[in-house]
Amino acid sequence: VQLQASGGGLVQPGGSLRLSCAVSGFKFDDYAIGWFRQAPGKEREGLSCISGLNGKTFYADSVKGRVSASSDNAKNTVFLHMNNLKPEDSAIYYCAAIEEFRIGYYCFIGQFYNYWGQGTQVTVSS
């Protein structure tokens, strides 16, 4: 099982980024894919998750309206589109897989996830 996050980088405040998470080694529609981030000295924060089965999405209040999750099931890839980025969005962003039946409430609780990617750094700075 592998989750490969990519697409991070340096972006100016107000800018946008699209993160990608390529997954392999499990049946895509048996899992939902979540996005988390962790900044230095802060706890890991759940941001969103998207069902691999039907594309249903869930967002944390802290990022709702600024992020959008999507998927390309044919390519087993999930995306996180982030807009109007702020310096406080700077963190390492991770994608992770959770069993589909846990989607919803458990989307934002990392301990329920089965598999994790390695993370991609996002830095928002002028």
PDB file of C-alpha atoms in Angstrom, residues 18-19 21 23 28 31 33 35 49-57 59 68-81:
ATOM      1  CA  ARG A  18      -3.268  21.861  -5.832  1.00  0.00           C
ATOM      2  CA  LEU A  19      -1.953  18.910  -3.876  1.00  0.00           C
ATOM      3  CA  CYS A  21      -2.224  12.041  -3.590  1.00  0.00           C
ATOM      4  CA  VAL A  23      -2.688   5.781  -4.120  1.00  0.00           C
ATOM      5  CA  PHE A  28      -9.809   2.725  -4.345  1.00  0.00           C
ATOM      6  CA  TYR A  31     -11.474   3.705   1.216  1.00  0.00           C
ATOM      7  CA  ILE A  33      -8.855   9.641   1.428  1.00  0.00           C
ATOM      8  CA  TRP A  35      -5.971  15.314   4.096  1.00  0.00           C
ATOM      9  CA  CYS A  49     -11.830  13.675   3.251  1.00  0.00           C
ATOM     10  CA  ILE A  50     -13.375  12.341   0.090  1.00  0.00           C
ATOM     11  CA  SER A  51     -15.126   9.047  -0.458  1.00  0.00           C
ATOM     12  CA  GLY A  52     -13.474   6.761  -2.968  1.00  0.00           C
ATOM     13  CA  LEU A  53     -16.860   5.165  -3.526  1.00  0.00           C
ATOM     14  CA  ASN A  54     -19.057   8.141  -4.393  1.00  0.00           C
ATOM     15  CA  GLY A  55     -16.933  11.293  -4.152  1.00  0.00           C
ATOM     16  CA  LYS A  56     -18.762  12.678  -1.138  1.00  0.00           C
ATOM     17  CA  THR A  57     -16.636  15.278   0.621  1.00  0.00           C
ATOM     18  CA  TYR A  59     -14.409  19.668   5.271  1.00  0.00           C
ATOM     19  CA  SER A  68     -11.934  21.583  -2.277  1.00  0.00           C
ATOM     20  CA  ALA A  69     -11.230  17.861  -2.570  1.00  0.00           C
ATOM     21  CA  SER A  70     -11.694  15.936  -5.778  1.00  0.00           C
ATOM     22  CA  SER A  71     -10.653  12.582  -7.204  1.00  0.00           C
ATOM     23  CA  ASP A  72      -9.774  10.927 -10.456  1.00  0.00           C
ATOM     24  CA  ASN A  73     -10.809   7.334  -9.818  1.00  0.00           C
ATOM     25  CA  ALA A  74      -9.372   6.158 -13.129  1.00  0.00           C
ATOM     26  CA  LYS A  75      -5.944   7.318 -11.981  1.00  0.00           C
ATOM     27  CA  ASN A  76      -6.408   6.454  -8.279  1.00  0.00           C
ATOM     28  CA  THR A  77      -5.521  10.023  -7.433  1.00  0.00           C
ATOM     29  CA  VAL A  78      -7.065  12.479  -5.027  1.00  0.00           C
ATOM     30  CA  PHE A  79      -6.562  16.225  -5.124  1.00  0.00           C
ATOM     31  CA  LEU A  80      -6.798  19.015  -2.586  1.00  0.00           C
ATOM     32  CA  HIS A  81      -7.319  22.424  -4.140  1.00  0.00           C
TER      33      HIS A  81
END
